[in-house]
Short mmCIF file of C-alpha atoms in Angstrom, two decimals:
data_model
loop_
_atom_site.label_atom_id
_atom_site.label_comp_id
_atom_site.label_asym_id
_atom_site.label_seq_id
_atom_site.Cartn_x
_atom_site.Cartn_y
_atom_site.Cartn_z
CA MET N 1 0.00 -0.01 0.03
CA LEU N 2 2.74 2.48 0.99
CA ASN N 3 4.81 1.53 -1.97
CA ASP N 4 1.90 2.19 -4.28
CA LEU N 5 1.56 5.70 -2.69
CA LYS N 6 5.28 6.30 -3.18
CA GLU N 7 5.00 5.26 -6.94
CA LEU N 8 1.96 7.42 -7.28
CA GLY N 9 3.91 10.32 -5.67
CA LYS N 10 6.76 9.84 -8.25
CA LEU N 11 4.30 9.74 -11.11
CA MET N 12 2.59 12.85 -10.01
CA ARG N 13 5.98 14.69 -9.69
CA LYS N 14 6.73 13.72 -13.25
CA HIS N 15 3.23 14.57 -14.51
CA PRO N 16 1.72 17.39 -12.40
CA SER N 17 -1.31 17.37 -14.67
CA ILE N 18 -2.37 13.99 -13.31
CA ALA N 19 -2.16 15.32 -9.75
CA ILE N 20 -4.30 18.27 -10.66
CA THR N 21 -6.84 16.13 -12.47
CA THR N 22 -7.02 13.68 -9.62
CA LEU N 23 -7.66 16.51 -7.07
CA ALA N 24 -10.14 18.19 -9.30
CA ALA N 25 -12.01 14.90 -9.71
CA ALA N 26 -11.94 14.33 -6.01
CA ALA N 27 -13.21 17.79 -5.20
CA ALA N 28 -16.05 17.53 -7.87
CA GLY N 29 -17.11 14.15 -6.50
CA ALA N 30 -17.13 15.57 -2.90
CA VAL N 31 -19.36 18.55 -4.00
CA LEU N 32 -21.76 16.30 -5.91
CA GLY N 33 -21.96 14.06 -2.85
CA VAL N 34 -22.90 17.02 -0.63
CA ILE N 35 -25.40 18.28 -3.24
CA ALA N 36 -27.02 14.81 -3.55
CA PHE N 37 -27.22 14.45 0.25
CA TYR N 38 -28.84 17.86 0.75
CA GLN N 39 -31.14 17.45 -2.17
CA GLY N 40 -32.23 13.88 -0.89
CA TRP N 41 -31.28 12.14 -4.20
CA LEU N 42 -29.89 9.39 -2.08
CA GLY N 43 -33.36 8.38 -0.82
#
C-alpha cells in the first residue's frame, strides 16, 4: 500500500497534470456528494 503511494507520488511529480486532474475529480465528487445528500437524491 505504502509503496503504491510512493510510486503514485513519483508519477505525480513527473506529470503534475495527473495530480491536478485527480484532485479536481476528488473535489467534484465531494461537491456532488454533498449536493446529492442535501437534495435527498440518495433516498
